[in-house]
Short mmCIF file of C-alpha atoms and ligand atoms in Angstrom, two decimals:
data_model
loop_
_atom_site.label_atom_id
_atom_site.label_comp_id
_atom_site.label_asym_id
_atom_site.label_seq_id
_atom_site.Cartn_x
_atom_site.Cartn_y
_atom_site.Cartn_z
CA MET A 416 35.56 -6.89 -14.35
CA LYS A 417 33.03 -9.76 -14.18
CA ASN A 418 33.62 -12.08 -11.21
CA VAL A 419 33.96 -15.57 -12.72
CA ASN A 420 32.85 -17.09 -9.40
CA SER A 421 29.58 -15.20 -9.29
CA PHE A 422 26.28 -16.81 -10.23
CA ARG A 423 22.66 -15.77 -10.72
CA ALA A 424 20.44 -15.62 -7.63
CA TYR A 425 17.04 -14.11 -6.87
CA ARG A 426 17.28 -12.59 -3.40
CA VAL A 427 15.03 -10.65 -1.07
CA HIS A 428 16.65 -7.64 0.60
CA PRO A 429 15.42 -5.27 3.33
CA GLY A 430 12.68 -2.96 2.05
CA GLY A 431 8.95 -2.42 2.41
CA GLN A 432 7.20 -4.19 5.29
CA PHE A 433 8.66 -7.70 4.87
CA GLY A 434 11.43 -7.30 2.27
CA ALA A 435 11.72 -6.83 -1.49
CA GLY A 436 13.06 -9.34 -4.03
CA ARG A 437 15.16 -8.84 -7.17
CA ALA A 438 17.43 -10.72 -9.53
CA ASP A 439 20.95 -10.46 -8.22
CA ALA A 440 24.40 -12.05 -8.37
CA MET A 441 26.21 -13.74 -5.50
CA SER A 442 29.41 -15.69 -4.94
CA ARG A 443 30.30 -18.95 -3.25
CA ASP A 444 31.72 -17.28 -0.15
CA GLN A 445 28.18 -15.93 0.51
CA LEU A 446 26.55 -19.38 0.57
CA ASP A 447 24.79 -20.44 3.77
CA ALA A 448 26.35 -23.16 5.94
CA GLY A 449 26.19 -26.81 4.94
CA ASN A 450 28.39 -29.71 3.93
CA VAL A 451 27.05 -30.39 0.43
CA ILE A 452 27.25 -27.98 -2.53
CA VAL A 453 24.57 -28.47 -5.18
CA ARG A 454 24.54 -27.14 -8.73
CA ILE A 455 20.82 -26.28 -8.99
CA ALA A 456 19.05 -27.29 -12.20
CA TYR A 457 15.40 -26.50 -11.40
CA SER A 458 13.40 -24.69 -8.72
CA SER A 459 9.63 -24.30 -8.77
CA VAL A 460 7.47 -21.25 -8.12
CA ASN A 461 5.13 -21.72 -5.17
CA TYR A 462 2.53 -19.36 -3.69
CA LYS A 463 4.77 -18.91 -0.63
CA ASP A 464 7.70 -17.87 -2.87
CA ALA A 465 5.60 -15.14 -4.48
CA LEU A 466 4.62 -13.84 -1.03
CA THR A 467 8.30 -13.84 0.05
CA ALA A 468 9.62 -12.17 -3.10
CA ARG A 469 6.95 -9.49 -3.04
CA GLY A 470 7.27 -8.90 0.72
CA LYS A 471 3.60 -9.72 1.29
CA ALA A 472 4.10 -11.83 4.43
CA LYS A 473 6.72 -12.24 7.12
CA ILE A 474 8.50 -15.25 5.63
CA ALA A 475 12.12 -14.11 5.09
CA MET A 476 13.93 -14.65 8.39
CA LYS A 477 17.25 -13.19 7.19
CA PHE A 478 18.46 -10.67 4.60
CA PRO A 479 19.58 -11.14 1.95
CA LEU A 480 17.74 -14.44 1.39
CA VAL A 481 17.68 -16.55 -1.78
CA VAL A 482 13.98 -17.19 -2.39
CA GLY A 483 12.68 -20.62 -3.52
CA ILE A 484 11.29 -23.31 -1.19
CA ASP A 485 12.36 -26.31 -3.27
CA LEU A 486 15.07 -27.30 -5.74
CA ALA A 487 16.52 -30.18 -7.71
CA GLY A 488 20.09 -30.48 -8.93
CA VAL A 489 23.40 -32.30 -8.99
CA VAL A 490 25.95 -32.53 -6.18
CA GLU A 491 29.07 -30.55 -7.02
CA SER A 492 31.07 -31.38 -3.89
CA SER A 493 30.35 -33.06 -0.57
CA GLU A 494 32.02 -33.34 2.81
CA ASP A 495 29.46 -35.97 3.82
CA GLY A 496 29.86 -39.66 2.99
CA ARG A 497 26.20 -39.99 1.91
CA PHE A 498 26.72 -37.87 -1.22
CA LYS A 499 29.35 -37.62 -3.96
CA PRO A 500 29.81 -35.33 -6.97
CA GLY A 501 27.33 -36.16 -9.72
CA ASP A 502 24.55 -37.44 -7.42
CA GLU A 503 21.08 -36.18 -8.40
CA VAL A 504 19.23 -34.75 -5.40
CA LEU A 505 16.24 -32.70 -4.29
CA VAL A 506 15.86 -30.41 -1.28
CA HIS A 507 12.91 -28.65 0.42
CA SER A 508 11.57 -27.77 3.88
CA PHE A 509 13.88 -27.25 6.93
CA GLY A 510 13.45 -23.49 6.46
CA LEU A 511 14.59 -23.48 2.81
CA GLY A 512 13.66 -20.18 1.16
CA ALA A 513 12.81 -18.63 4.55
CA GLU A 514 15.68 -19.14 7.04
CA HIS A 515 18.24 -20.71 4.70
CA ASP A 516 19.02 -19.69 1.12
CA GLY A 517 16.64 -21.46 -1.27
CA GLY A 518 16.39 -22.61 -4.86
CA TYR A 519 16.49 -19.52 -7.09
CA ALA A 520 20.27 -19.58 -7.42
CA GLU A 521 22.56 -21.56 -9.67
CA VAL A 522 24.46 -22.92 -6.65
CA GLY A 523 23.43 -23.72 -3.07
CA ARG A 524 24.98 -25.27 0.05
CA PHE A 525 22.90 -27.42 2.39
CA PRO A 526 23.31 -29.83 5.33
CA ALA A 527 23.32 -33.45 4.11
CA GLU A 528 20.46 -34.23 6.54
CA TRP A 529 18.06 -32.15 4.41
CA ILE A 530 18.93 -33.76 1.09
CA HIS A 531 16.91 -36.51 -0.61
CA PRO A 532 18.60 -38.63 -3.26
CA LEU A 533 16.44 -38.30 -6.40
CA PRO A 534 13.98 -41.22 -6.16
CA LYS A 535 14.25 -43.82 -8.91
CA GLY A 536 11.37 -43.20 -11.31
CA LEU A 537 11.56 -39.38 -11.30
CA SER A 538 13.70 -37.12 -13.47
CA LEU A 539 15.18 -33.93 -12.00
CA PHE A 540 12.58 -31.90 -13.91
CA GLU A 541 9.71 -34.10 -12.69
CA SER A 542 10.86 -33.82 -9.07
CA SER A 543 10.88 -30.04 -9.38
CA ALA A 544 7.55 -29.97 -11.22
CA LEU A 545 6.22 -31.81 -8.16
CA GLY A 546 8.28 -29.90 -5.57
CA VAL A 547 6.60 -28.77 -2.37
CA ALA A 548 3.26 -28.65 -4.21
CA GLY A 549 3.42 -32.31 -5.23
CA HIS A 550 4.63 -33.29 -1.81
CA THR A 551 1.67 -31.45 -0.23
CA ALA A 552 -0.81 -33.14 -2.56
CA ALA A 553 0.68 -36.57 -1.76
CA LEU A 554 0.64 -35.90 1.99
CA ALA A 555 -2.97 -34.71 1.87
CA ILE A 556 -4.11 -37.81 -0.03
CA ASP A 557 -2.03 -40.12 2.18
CA LEU A 558 -3.65 -38.60 5.31
CA MET A 559 -7.16 -38.70 3.83
CA GLU A 560 -6.82 -42.39 2.93
CA LEU A 561 -5.40 -43.17 6.40
CA ASN A 562 -8.60 -41.54 7.70
CA GLY A 563 -10.89 -43.75 5.69
CA LEU A 564 -11.21 -42.15 2.24
CA ALA A 565 -11.51 -44.69 -0.59
CA PRO A 566 -12.84 -44.41 -4.16
CA GLY A 567 -16.05 -46.27 -3.27
CA LYS A 568 -16.98 -43.78 -0.53
CA GLY A 569 -18.08 -40.98 -2.87
CA LYS A 570 -16.92 -37.90 -4.76
CA VAL A 571 -13.86 -35.81 -3.86
CA MET A 572 -13.92 -32.01 -4.22
CA VAL A 573 -10.69 -30.15 -5.08
CA ASN A 574 -10.91 -26.35 -4.86
CA GLY A 575 -8.50 -23.74 -6.24
CA ALA A 576 -8.38 -26.44 -8.91
CA THR A 577 -6.03 -24.86 -11.44
CA GLY A 578 -3.43 -24.13 -8.71
CA GLY A 579 -0.18 -26.06 -8.31
CA VAL A 580 -1.09 -28.34 -5.40
CA ALA A 581 -4.66 -28.80 -6.64
CA SER A 582 -3.68 -29.72 -10.24
CA ILE A 583 -1.38 -32.45 -8.95
CA ALA A 584 -4.00 -33.64 -6.44
CA ILE A 585 -6.60 -33.97 -9.23
CA ASP A 586 -4.21 -36.04 -11.34
CA ILE A 587 -3.28 -38.37 -8.46
CA LEU A 588 -6.87 -38.81 -7.23
CA ALA A 589 -8.21 -39.50 -10.74
CA GLN A 590 -5.66 -42.20 -11.44
CA ARG A 591 -6.48 -43.82 -8.07
CA GLY A 592 -10.08 -44.17 -9.23
CA TYR A 593 -11.72 -41.24 -7.44
CA HIS A 594 -14.58 -39.24 -8.98
CA VAL A 595 -13.06 -35.75 -8.79
CA VAL A 596 -15.15 -32.57 -8.71
CA ALA A 597 -12.97 -29.52 -9.43
CA MET A 598 -13.90 -26.02 -8.29
CA SER A 599 -12.16 -23.16 -10.06
CA GLY A 600 -12.36 -19.42 -10.60
CA LYS A 601 -11.10 -19.95 -14.19
CA PRO A 602 -14.00 -21.27 -16.29
CA GLU A 603 -11.80 -21.08 -19.42
CA GLN A 604 -9.58 -23.84 -17.96
CA ALA A 605 -12.33 -26.49 -17.84
CA GLN A 606 -10.66 -28.59 -20.55
CA TYR A 607 -7.31 -28.52 -18.68
CA LEU A 608 -9.05 -29.82 -15.54
CA LYS A 609 -10.85 -32.54 -17.51
CA ASP A 610 -7.55 -33.54 -19.14
CA LEU A 611 -6.08 -34.05 -15.65
CA GLY A 612 -8.99 -36.34 -14.78
CA ALA A 613 -11.72 -34.15 -13.21
CA LYS A 614 -15.20 -35.55 -13.94
CA GLU A 615 -17.19 -32.43 -12.96
CA ILE A 616 -16.27 -28.74 -12.89
CA ILE A 617 -17.94 -26.18 -10.63
CA GLY A 618 -17.35 -22.42 -10.98
CA ARG A 619 -16.25 -20.50 -7.91
CA ALA A 620 -19.08 -18.06 -8.58
CA GLU A 621 -21.62 -20.86 -8.03
CA ILE A 622 -21.16 -20.79 -4.24
CA PRO A 623 -24.53 -19.52 -2.96
CA GLU A 624 -24.80 -16.52 -0.66
CA ARG A 625 -27.29 -18.24 1.62
CA GLN A 626 -25.59 -20.57 4.11
CA ARG A 627 -27.37 -23.11 6.28
CA PRO A 628 -25.68 -24.87 9.26
CA LEU A 629 -25.67 -28.12 7.23
CA GLU A 630 -26.20 -28.51 3.50
CA ASP A 631 -26.93 -31.57 1.34
CA ALA A 632 -24.12 -34.05 1.85
CA GLN A 633 -22.17 -34.19 -1.41
CA TRP A 634 -18.56 -35.20 -0.91
CA ALA A 635 -16.63 -37.98 0.79
CA GLY A 636 -13.40 -35.98 0.59
CA ALA A 637 -12.24 -32.41 0.00
CA VAL A 638 -8.76 -31.09 -0.81
CA ASP A 639 -8.76 -27.44 0.28
CA SER A 640 -6.09 -25.08 -1.15
CA VAL A 641 -8.21 -22.02 -0.58
CA GLY A 642 -9.30 -21.79 3.07
CA GLY A 643 -11.36 -18.72 4.02
CA ALA A 644 -15.08 -18.81 3.26
CA GLN A 645 -14.66 -21.87 1.01
CA LEU A 646 -13.52 -24.06 3.90
CA GLY A 647 -16.67 -23.34 5.92
CA TRP A 648 -18.74 -24.00 2.79
CA LEU A 649 -16.98 -27.34 2.18
CA LEU A 650 -17.41 -28.55 5.76
CA ARG A 651 -21.19 -28.06 5.61
CA ARG A 652 -21.40 -30.22 2.48
CA MET A 653 -19.40 -33.24 3.57
CA GLN A 654 -20.96 -36.68 3.78
CA ARG A 655 -21.04 -38.83 6.91
CA ASP A 656 -17.37 -39.52 7.94
CA GLY A 657 -16.11 -37.23 5.17
CA VAL A 658 -12.49 -36.05 5.34
CA VAL A 659 -11.25 -32.54 4.52
CA ALA A 660 -7.53 -31.84 4.06
CA SER A 661 -6.74 -28.17 4.78
CA PHE A 662 -3.35 -26.80 3.75
CA GLY A 663 -3.88 -23.49 1.98
CA ASN A 664 -5.01 -19.93 2.47
CA ALA A 665 -5.06 -18.52 -1.09
CA GLY A 666 -8.62 -17.30 -0.34
CA GLY A 667 -8.01 -16.15 3.25
CA ALA A 668 -6.88 -17.48 6.61
CA GLU A 669 -10.11 -17.08 8.58
CA PHE A 670 -13.21 -19.17 8.14
CA GLN A 671 -16.63 -19.32 9.73
CA GLY A 672 -18.14 -22.59 10.73
CA ASN A 673 -20.14 -24.53 13.27
CA VAL A 674 -19.70 -27.89 14.97
CA LEU A 675 -22.67 -29.65 13.31
CA PRO A 676 -20.60 -31.26 10.50
CA PHE A 677 -18.32 -32.73 13.18
CA ILE A 678 -20.89 -33.88 15.75
CA LEU A 679 -23.74 -34.93 13.44
CA ARG A 680 -21.78 -36.29 10.45
CA GLY A 681 -18.43 -37.25 11.99
CA VAL A 682 -16.60 -35.03 9.46
CA ARG A 683 -12.83 -35.01 9.97
CA LEU A 684 -10.82 -31.85 9.37
CA LEU A 685 -7.19 -32.78 8.73
CA GLY A 686 -4.39 -30.23 8.98
CA VAL A 687 -1.63 -30.74 6.41
CA ASN A 688 1.89 -29.34 6.82
CA VAL A 689 4.84 -30.57 4.79
CA ASN A 690 7.51 -29.89 7.42
CA ASN A 691 7.69 -33.45 8.66
CA PRO A 692 10.56 -35.65 9.86
CA PHE A 693 12.95 -36.52 7.03
CA GLU A 694 11.86 -40.21 7.01
CA THR A 695 8.19 -39.23 6.51
CA MET A 696 9.14 -36.95 3.60
CA ASN A 697 11.36 -39.61 2.09
CA ARG A 698 8.54 -42.18 2.22
CA LEU A 699 6.24 -39.77 0.39
CA TRP A 700 8.89 -39.06 -2.27
CA GLY A 701 9.07 -42.81 -2.80
CA ARG A 702 5.31 -42.88 -3.36
CA LEU A 703 5.44 -39.83 -5.69
CA ALA A 704 7.90 -41.77 -7.83
CA THR A 705 5.69 -44.89 -7.93
CA ASP A 706 2.01 -45.36 -7.01
CA LEU A 707 1.26 -41.62 -6.54
CA LYS A 708 3.19 -40.41 -9.59
CA PRO A 709 0.99 -38.01 -11.59
CA ARG A 710 0.51 -38.85 -15.26
CA HIS A 711 0.32 -35.31 -16.63
CA LEU A 712 3.33 -33.50 -15.18
CA GLU A 713 4.43 -32.21 -18.59
CA ARG A 714 0.92 -30.74 -19.03
CA ILE A 715 0.83 -29.29 -15.48
CA ALA A 716 4.33 -27.76 -15.34
CA ARG A 717 5.82 -25.09 -17.59
CA ARG A 718 9.56 -24.28 -17.74
CA ILE A 719 10.42 -20.61 -17.28
CA ARG A 720 13.71 -18.68 -17.41
CA PHE A 721 15.33 -17.29 -14.28
CA GLU A 722 14.81 -13.85 -15.83
CA ASP A 723 11.02 -14.47 -15.87
CA LEU A 724 10.69 -14.81 -12.08
CA ASP A 725 9.27 -11.33 -11.42
CA GLN A 726 6.51 -11.92 -13.97
CA ALA A 727 5.89 -15.39 -12.54
CA PHE A 728 5.34 -14.05 -9.00
CA ASP A 729 2.94 -11.34 -10.12
CA ALA A 730 0.94 -13.75 -12.28
CA LEU A 731 0.68 -16.24 -9.39
CA LEU A 732 -0.49 -13.63 -6.88
CA ALA A 733 -3.07 -12.36 -9.39
CA SER A 734 -4.34 -15.97 -9.79
CA ARG A 735 -3.51 -15.95 -13.53
CA VAL A 736 -1.38 -19.11 -13.46
CA THR A 737 -2.60 -22.58 -14.35
CA GLY A 738 -0.54 -25.46 -12.93
CA ARG A 739 3.12 -25.07 -12.03
CA GLN A 740 5.97 -22.82 -13.15
CA VAL A 741 9.50 -24.25 -12.89
CA VAL A 742 12.69 -22.21 -13.25
CA ASP A 743 15.00 -24.07 -15.63
CA PHE A 744 18.50 -22.60 -15.19
CA SER A 745 19.61 -23.98 -18.57
CA LEU A 746 17.10 -21.73 -20.39
CA ARG A 747 18.52 -18.39 -21.55
N1 NAP B 1473 0.44 -26.41 4.50
C1 NAP B 1473 1.51 -26.61 3.73
O1 NAP B 1473 2.48 -27.26 4.13
C2 NAP B 1473 1.48 -26.03 2.33
C3 NAP B 1473 2.32 -26.54 1.33
C4 NAP B 1473 2.18 -26.05 0.03
C5 NAP B 1473 1.24 -25.06 -0.25
N2 NAP B 1473 0.50 -24.54 0.77
C6 NAP B 1473 -0.52 -23.51 0.50
O2 NAP B 1473 -1.49 -24.08 -0.37
C7 NAP B 1473 -2.09 -23.05 -1.17
C8 NAP B 1473 -1.96 -23.43 -2.64
O3 NAP B 1473 -0.60 -23.38 -3.03
P1 NAP B 1473 -0.20 -23.41 -4.57
O4 NAP B 1473 1.29 -23.32 -4.63
O5 NAP B 1473 -0.94 -24.51 -5.23
O6 NAP B 1473 -0.81 -21.99 -5.02
P2 NAP B 1473 -1.40 -21.56 -6.44
O7 NAP B 1473 -0.73 -22.32 -7.53
O8 NAP B 1473 -1.37 -20.08 -6.45
O9 NAP B 1473 -2.92 -22.06 -6.38
C9 NAP B 1473 -3.90 -21.43 -5.60
C10 NAP B 1473 -5.22 -21.49 -6.36
O10 NAP B 1473 -6.26 -21.03 -5.48
C11 NAP B 1473 -7.25 -20.34 -6.23
N3 NAP B 1473 -7.36 -18.98 -5.68
C12 NAP B 1473 -6.47 -17.99 -5.72
N4 NAP B 1473 -6.93 -16.89 -5.12
C13 NAP B 1473 -8.15 -17.19 -4.66
C14 NAP B 1473 -9.15 -16.47 -3.96
N5 NAP B 1473 -8.96 -15.20 -3.57
N6 NAP B 1473 -10.30 -17.09 -3.65
C15 NAP B 1473 -10.50 -18.36 -4.01
N7 NAP B 1473 -9.59 -19.10 -4.71
C16 NAP B 1473 -8.42 -18.52 -5.02
C17 NAP B 1473 -6.78 -20.31 -7.69
O11 NAP B 1473 -7.35 -21.42 -8.36
P3 NAP B 1473 -8.68 -21.30 -9.31
O12 NAP B 1473 -8.49 -20.04 -10.12
O13 NAP B 1473 -8.66 -22.54 -10.14
O14 NAP B 1473 -9.85 -21.22 -8.38
C18 NAP B 1473 -5.28 -20.54 -7.55
O15 NAP B 1473 -4.74 -21.10 -8.73
C19 NAP B 1473 -1.36 -21.76 -0.80
O16 NAP B 1473 -2.12 -21.07 0.18
C20 NAP B 1473 -0.03 -22.26 -0.21
O17 NAP B 1473 0.56 -21.33 0.66
C21 NAP B 1473 0.61 -25.02 2.04
#
């Protein structure tokens, strides 16, 4: 007989080197500890989620684990005075989708300290379309501007341009008045990148084989989703006092470089990690709902069914996805 208390969840179980994910069912008595129960409406698909679900990196710290590093939904019940049934909320970080059950489930339980009230100015769908990717883009741009980047300083390069973080970064930078140069391995998506606000598009294949210690200075800023060889290439092309925000490794974790960009041009390499104190995250969510709110979220993000998750992971890992995929639990 069907258990009326069971709900859909995508969980990673022991198997392979780092676990194996599959669509599953679970019940409320299996929820992780917390004092707020959330009925999850949306959860986005991030590169890290695909790695977790496919067991391609050591991310799952417990089995079984509900995958999904961010979510948006409505409070069902709360034992904490800060939240009441019906409140719209979003949750990410604090080990979500790695140490604590994440977003690919219809119900989740979380400590109140991790939960952000949905900022005024964002819908639940918009907050999930942004998710960890949008938060990373906002943090990168916030840090770059704190380190001197401004529209008058010169062009900003965004690589891995059709990816989730990069698409949102292009949109935010363009509306702030930056001249954005997008680098992508998908030449057929040039119009998409222009629609988001990119002024110039460079193909990934255009990176020359020959590398000199310093190249012509081209960019005042660079938003690097890719890492690997592309990061070394970017650093050698930065202008005097240029700032590079590094947060991704879609193209590899190791890079080769030399100190000349730093000591001759004052280039600043900024590390970006979203796991910040709650207040820092909350401030950035406030900005994502106001001055950093992207204008093309409906163009960037596509709703998918829970049942489509396996396909979504494989497409993301094969670099076939443009923008963001968001699980919409109301779609059947
Ligand atoms: N540090 C943090 O706190 C943090 C937070 C969020 C994300 N991240 C990381 O940031 C990166 C981007 O995340 P995402 O969710 O935006 O991923 P994504 O949607 O998969 O985007 C990555 C993009 O990188 C490009 N790419 C993929 N494989 C590549 C390769 N082998 N060589 C060069 N370019 C390649 C592709 O863009 P094109 O086809 O357009 O070139 C792809 O769309 C990931 O590494 C993720 O783990 C880190």
